[in-house]
Short mmCIF file of C-alpha atoms in Angstrom, two decimals:
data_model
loop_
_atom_site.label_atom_id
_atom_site.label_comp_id
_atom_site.label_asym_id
_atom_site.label_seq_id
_atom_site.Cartn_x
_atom_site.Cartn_y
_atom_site.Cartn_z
CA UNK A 838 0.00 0.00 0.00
CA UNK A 839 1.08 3.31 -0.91
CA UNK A 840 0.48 6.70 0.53
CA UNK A 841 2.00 9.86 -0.21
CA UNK A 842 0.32 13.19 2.04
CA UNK A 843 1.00 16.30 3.57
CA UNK A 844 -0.68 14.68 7.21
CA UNK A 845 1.42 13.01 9.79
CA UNK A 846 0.47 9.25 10.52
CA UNK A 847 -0.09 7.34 12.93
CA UNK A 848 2.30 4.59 13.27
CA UNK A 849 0.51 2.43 15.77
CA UNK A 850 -2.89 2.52 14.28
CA UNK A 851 -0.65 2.36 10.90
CA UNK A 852 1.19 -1.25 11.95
CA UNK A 853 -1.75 -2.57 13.60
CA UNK A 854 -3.78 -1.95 10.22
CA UNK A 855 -1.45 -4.42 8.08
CA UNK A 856 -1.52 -7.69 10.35
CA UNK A 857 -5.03 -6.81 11.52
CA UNK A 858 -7.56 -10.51 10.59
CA UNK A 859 -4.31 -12.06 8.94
CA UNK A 860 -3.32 -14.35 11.60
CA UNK A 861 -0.89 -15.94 9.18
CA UNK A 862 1.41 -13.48 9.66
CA UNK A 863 4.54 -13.74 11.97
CA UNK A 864 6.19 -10.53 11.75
CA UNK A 865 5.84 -6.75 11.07
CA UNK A 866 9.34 -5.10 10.39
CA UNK A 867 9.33 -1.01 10.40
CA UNK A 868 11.24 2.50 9.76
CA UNK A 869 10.25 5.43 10.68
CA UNK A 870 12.64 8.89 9.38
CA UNK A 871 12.18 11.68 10.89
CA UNK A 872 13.21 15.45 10.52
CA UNK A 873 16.78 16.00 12.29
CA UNK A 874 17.63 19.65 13.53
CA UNK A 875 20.98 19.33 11.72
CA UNK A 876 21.70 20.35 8.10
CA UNK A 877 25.07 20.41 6.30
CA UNK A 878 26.09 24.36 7.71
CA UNK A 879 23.98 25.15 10.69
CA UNK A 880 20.92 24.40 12.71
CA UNK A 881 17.98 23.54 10.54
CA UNK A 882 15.15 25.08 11.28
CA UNK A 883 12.28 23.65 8.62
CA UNK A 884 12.41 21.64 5.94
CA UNK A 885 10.20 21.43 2.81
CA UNK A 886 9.92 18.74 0.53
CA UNK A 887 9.04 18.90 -2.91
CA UNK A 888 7.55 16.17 -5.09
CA UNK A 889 6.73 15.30 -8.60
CA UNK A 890 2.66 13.91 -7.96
CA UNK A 891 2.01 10.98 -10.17
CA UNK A 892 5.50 9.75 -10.78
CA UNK A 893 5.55 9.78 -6.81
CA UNK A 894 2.74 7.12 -6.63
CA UNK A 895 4.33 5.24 -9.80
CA UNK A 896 7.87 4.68 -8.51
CA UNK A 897 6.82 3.93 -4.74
CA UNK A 898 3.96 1.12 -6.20
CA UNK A 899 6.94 -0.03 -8.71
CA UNK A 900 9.10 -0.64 -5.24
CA UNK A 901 6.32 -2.19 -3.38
CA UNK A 902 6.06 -4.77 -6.29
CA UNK A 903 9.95 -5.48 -6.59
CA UNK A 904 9.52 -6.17 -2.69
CA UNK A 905 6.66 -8.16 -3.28
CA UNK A 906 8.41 -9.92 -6.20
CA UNK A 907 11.78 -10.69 -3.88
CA UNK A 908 10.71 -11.77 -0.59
CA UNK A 909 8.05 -14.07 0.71
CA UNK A 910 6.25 -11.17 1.96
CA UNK A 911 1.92 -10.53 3.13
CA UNK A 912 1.74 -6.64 2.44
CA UNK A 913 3.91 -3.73 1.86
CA UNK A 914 3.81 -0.58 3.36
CA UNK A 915 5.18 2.97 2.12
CA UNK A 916 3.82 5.99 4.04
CA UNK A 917 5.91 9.78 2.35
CA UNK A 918 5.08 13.21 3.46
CA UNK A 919 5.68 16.12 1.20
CA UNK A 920 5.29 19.50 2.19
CA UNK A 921 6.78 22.04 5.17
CA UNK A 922 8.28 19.90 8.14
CA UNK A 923 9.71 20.71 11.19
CA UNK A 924 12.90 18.96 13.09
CA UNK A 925 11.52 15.88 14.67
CA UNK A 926 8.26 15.72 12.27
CA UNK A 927 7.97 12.12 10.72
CA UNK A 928 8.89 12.20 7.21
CA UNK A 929 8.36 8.58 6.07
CA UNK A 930 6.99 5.17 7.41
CA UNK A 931 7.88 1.55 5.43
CA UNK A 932 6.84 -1.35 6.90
CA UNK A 933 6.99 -5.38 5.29
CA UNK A 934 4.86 -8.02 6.60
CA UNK A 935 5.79 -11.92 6.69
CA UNK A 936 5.54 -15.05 8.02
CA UNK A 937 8.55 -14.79 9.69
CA UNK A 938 11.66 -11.75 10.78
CA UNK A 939 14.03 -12.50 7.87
CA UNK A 940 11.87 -11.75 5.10
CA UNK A 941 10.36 -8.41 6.95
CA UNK A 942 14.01 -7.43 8.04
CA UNK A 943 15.34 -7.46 4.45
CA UNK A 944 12.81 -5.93 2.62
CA UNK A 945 12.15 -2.83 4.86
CA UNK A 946 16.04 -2.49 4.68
CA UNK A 947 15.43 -2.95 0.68
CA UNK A 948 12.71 -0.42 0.26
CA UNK A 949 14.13 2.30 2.41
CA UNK A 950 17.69 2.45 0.45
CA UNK A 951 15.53 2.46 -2.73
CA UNK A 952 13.31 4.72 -2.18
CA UNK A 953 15.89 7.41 -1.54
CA UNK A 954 17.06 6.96 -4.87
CA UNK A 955 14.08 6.10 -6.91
CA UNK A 956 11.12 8.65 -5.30
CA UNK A 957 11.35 11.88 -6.52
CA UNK A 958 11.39 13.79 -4.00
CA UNK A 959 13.26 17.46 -3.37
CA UNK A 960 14.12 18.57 -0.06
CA UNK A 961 14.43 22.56 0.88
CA UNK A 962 16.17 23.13 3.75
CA UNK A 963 15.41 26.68 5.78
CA UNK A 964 19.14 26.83 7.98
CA UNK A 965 20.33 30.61 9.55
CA UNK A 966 17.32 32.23 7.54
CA UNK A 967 18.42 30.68 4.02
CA UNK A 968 16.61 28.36 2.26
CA UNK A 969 18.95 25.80 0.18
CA UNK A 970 18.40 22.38 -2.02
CA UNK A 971 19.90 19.65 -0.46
CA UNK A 972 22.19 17.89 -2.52
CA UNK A 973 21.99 13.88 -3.51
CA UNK A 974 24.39 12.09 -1.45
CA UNK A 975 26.96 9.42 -2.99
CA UNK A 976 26.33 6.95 -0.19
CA UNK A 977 22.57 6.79 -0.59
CA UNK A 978 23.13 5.36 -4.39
CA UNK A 979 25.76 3.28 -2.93
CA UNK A 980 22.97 1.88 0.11
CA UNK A 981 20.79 1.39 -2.88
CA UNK A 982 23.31 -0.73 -5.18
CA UNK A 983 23.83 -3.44 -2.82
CA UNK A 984 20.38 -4.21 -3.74
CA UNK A 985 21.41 -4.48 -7.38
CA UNK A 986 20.53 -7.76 -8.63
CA UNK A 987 21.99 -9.28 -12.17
CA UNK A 988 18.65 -9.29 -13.91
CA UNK A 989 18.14 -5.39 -12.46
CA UNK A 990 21.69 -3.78 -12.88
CA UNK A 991 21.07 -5.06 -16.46
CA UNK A 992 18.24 -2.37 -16.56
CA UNK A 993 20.29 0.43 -16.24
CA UNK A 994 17.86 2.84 -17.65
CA UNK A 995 16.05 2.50 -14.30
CA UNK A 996 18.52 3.60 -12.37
CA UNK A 997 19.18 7.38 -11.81
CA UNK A 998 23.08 8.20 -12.69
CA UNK A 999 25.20 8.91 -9.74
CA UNK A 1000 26.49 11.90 -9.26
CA UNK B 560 5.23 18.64 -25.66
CA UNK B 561 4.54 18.99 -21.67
CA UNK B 562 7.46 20.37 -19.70
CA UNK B 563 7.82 20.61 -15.82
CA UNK B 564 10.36 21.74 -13.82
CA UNK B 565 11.15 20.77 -10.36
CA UNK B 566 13.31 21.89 -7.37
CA UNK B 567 16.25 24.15 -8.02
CA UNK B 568 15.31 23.65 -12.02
CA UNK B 569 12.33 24.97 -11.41
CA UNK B 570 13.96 28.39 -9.73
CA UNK B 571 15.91 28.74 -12.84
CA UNK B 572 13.30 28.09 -15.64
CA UNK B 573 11.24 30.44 -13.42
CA UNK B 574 8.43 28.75 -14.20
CA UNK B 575 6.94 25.30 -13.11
CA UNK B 576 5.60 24.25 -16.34
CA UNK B 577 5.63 25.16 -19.92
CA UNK B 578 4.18 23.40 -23.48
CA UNK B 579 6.89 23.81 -25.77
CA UNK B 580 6.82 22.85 -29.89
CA UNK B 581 9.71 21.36 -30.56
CA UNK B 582 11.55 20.96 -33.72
CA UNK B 583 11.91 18.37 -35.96
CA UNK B 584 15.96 17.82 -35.56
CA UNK B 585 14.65 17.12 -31.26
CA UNK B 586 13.94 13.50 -31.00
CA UNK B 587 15.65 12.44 -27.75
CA UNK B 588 16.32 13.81 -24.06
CA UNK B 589 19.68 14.59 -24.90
CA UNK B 590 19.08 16.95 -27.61
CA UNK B 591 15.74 17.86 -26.09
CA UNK B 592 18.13 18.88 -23.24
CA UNK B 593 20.94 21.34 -25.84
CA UNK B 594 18.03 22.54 -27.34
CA UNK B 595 16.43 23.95 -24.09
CA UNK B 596 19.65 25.39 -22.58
CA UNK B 597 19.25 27.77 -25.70
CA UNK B 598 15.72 29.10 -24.75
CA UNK B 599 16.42 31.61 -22.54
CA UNK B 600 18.73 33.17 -19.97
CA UNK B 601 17.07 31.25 -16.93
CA UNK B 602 16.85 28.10 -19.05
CA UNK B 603 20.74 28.41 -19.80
CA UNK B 604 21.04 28.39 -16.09
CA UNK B 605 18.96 25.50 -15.44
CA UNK B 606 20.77 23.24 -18.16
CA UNK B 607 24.09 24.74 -18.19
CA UNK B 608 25.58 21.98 -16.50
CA UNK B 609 23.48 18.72 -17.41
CA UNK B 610 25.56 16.27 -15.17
CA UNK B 611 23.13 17.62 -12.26
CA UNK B 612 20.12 16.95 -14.33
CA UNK B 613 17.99 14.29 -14.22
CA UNK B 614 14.91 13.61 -16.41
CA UNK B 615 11.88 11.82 -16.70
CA UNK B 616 9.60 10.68 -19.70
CA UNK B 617 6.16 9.98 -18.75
CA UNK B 618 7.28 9.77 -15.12
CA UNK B 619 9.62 7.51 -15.60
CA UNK B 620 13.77 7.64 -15.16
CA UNK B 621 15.27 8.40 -18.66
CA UNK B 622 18.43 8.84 -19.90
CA UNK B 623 19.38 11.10 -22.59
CA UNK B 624 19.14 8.29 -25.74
CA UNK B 625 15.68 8.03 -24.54
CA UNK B 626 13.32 9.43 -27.63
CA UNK B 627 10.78 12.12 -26.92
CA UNK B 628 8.06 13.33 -28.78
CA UNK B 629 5.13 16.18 -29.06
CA UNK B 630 2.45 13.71 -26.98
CA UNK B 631 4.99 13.14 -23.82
CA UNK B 632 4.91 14.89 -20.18
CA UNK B 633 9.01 15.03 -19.52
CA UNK B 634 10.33 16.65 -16.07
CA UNK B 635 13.82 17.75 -15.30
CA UNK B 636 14.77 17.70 -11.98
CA UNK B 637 18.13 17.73 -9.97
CA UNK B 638 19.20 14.22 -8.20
CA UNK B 639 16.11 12.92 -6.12
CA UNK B 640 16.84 13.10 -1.92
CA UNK B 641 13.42 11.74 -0.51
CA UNK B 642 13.32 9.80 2.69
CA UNK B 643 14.75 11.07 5.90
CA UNK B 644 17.87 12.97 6.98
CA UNK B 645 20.59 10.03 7.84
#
């Protein structure tokens, strides 16, 4: 399942949702990011984020399937916020159902590496008074290419280029 | 053809959107890409350096051998950074 909103969620009501009458499954695996107060040159004070509606929704429900496709997984979970956030606001929620830990371990890991490199999503960051575009970070495309599989890394066209 | 412009792009285009007719020698991102930079001032700025600029044909990932035509919605956009802070 796939929500993208301007609304915080609520994570409890959120988790309990997904195993709720499915007594099959085992385990719930979760991540929650949230707004830090520290940006690359200062304090931050607000952040904004900036999204591209409709390719949002496409690339998160492509990442739910891949998930979906890879593990032996019950439902996926992808909860994004856009809009103006404040440090220690909740920015994003994944969660993976299974039968059993390994399974909902991996593929939370697997969507939240992904998703920072495949959602597009813009973040503004408001630091001494100055509002500045945050910059894509090397390691986040390296988190996401240990996911990389043979028949995937084949589809290169996929795949934003690194900076 | 259906342009949109996001993030710091977007600042530069000064605009958000724009329908553009292209011409007949623009059939893929890349060239749709030298032919943009040549627009105007702000969209010199915004394409001046196209290493920082990723695109998207009907919302999805392209690269610049990708074709385009008149009937397709294609963003530019700078690296995505979704998700949380660490």
């Amino acid at each position: 399942m796939i929500k993208v909103q301007s609304e915080d969620f609520d994570t409890g009501a959120e988790l309990a949702a997904l195993s709720r009458g499915r007594p099959e499954v085992g385990a719930v695996a979760s991540f929650i990011g949230l707004v830090r107060d520290v940006a690359g040159s200062g304090e931050l004070s607000a952040m904004t984020l900036e999204h591209y509606p409709g390719m949002t929704e496409k690339q998160l429900a492509q990442l739910e399937a891949e998930a979906l496709a890879r593990w032996p997984l019950d439902q996926v979970l992808i909860i994004h916020r856009y809009g103006r956030l404040l440090p220690g606001d909740q920015i994003v929620l994944c969660a993976a159902t299974s039968r059993h830990r390994q399974a909902a371990f991996e593929a939370c890991a697997f969507l939240m590496d992904w998703l920072k490199t495949k959602a597009p999503f813009w973040k503004l960051e408001e630091v001494n008074g100055e509002s500045n575009w945050v910059a894509a970070r090397q390691d986040d495309d390296d988190a996401a290419a240990r996911w990389q599989t043979d028949q995937s890394s084949s589809k290169k066209n996929d795949v934003p280029e690194t900076e | 053809m259906k342009l949109l412009y996001f993030a710091w792009l977007r600042d530069r285009v000064g605009k958000s959107e724009e329908t553009v007719n292209l011409p007949a020698s623009v059939t893929t991102v890349g060239q749709l890409t030298a032919w943009l930079a040549r627009q105007s001032d702000g969209h010199a700025a915004a394409f001046d350096d196209p290493i920082g600029v990723h695109c998207a044909v009907n919302q999805e990932f392209a690269r610049d051998d990708v074709p385009v035509g008149p009937d397709d919605e294609v963003a530019f956009f700078p690296p995505v950074t979704g998700g949380w802070g660490g």
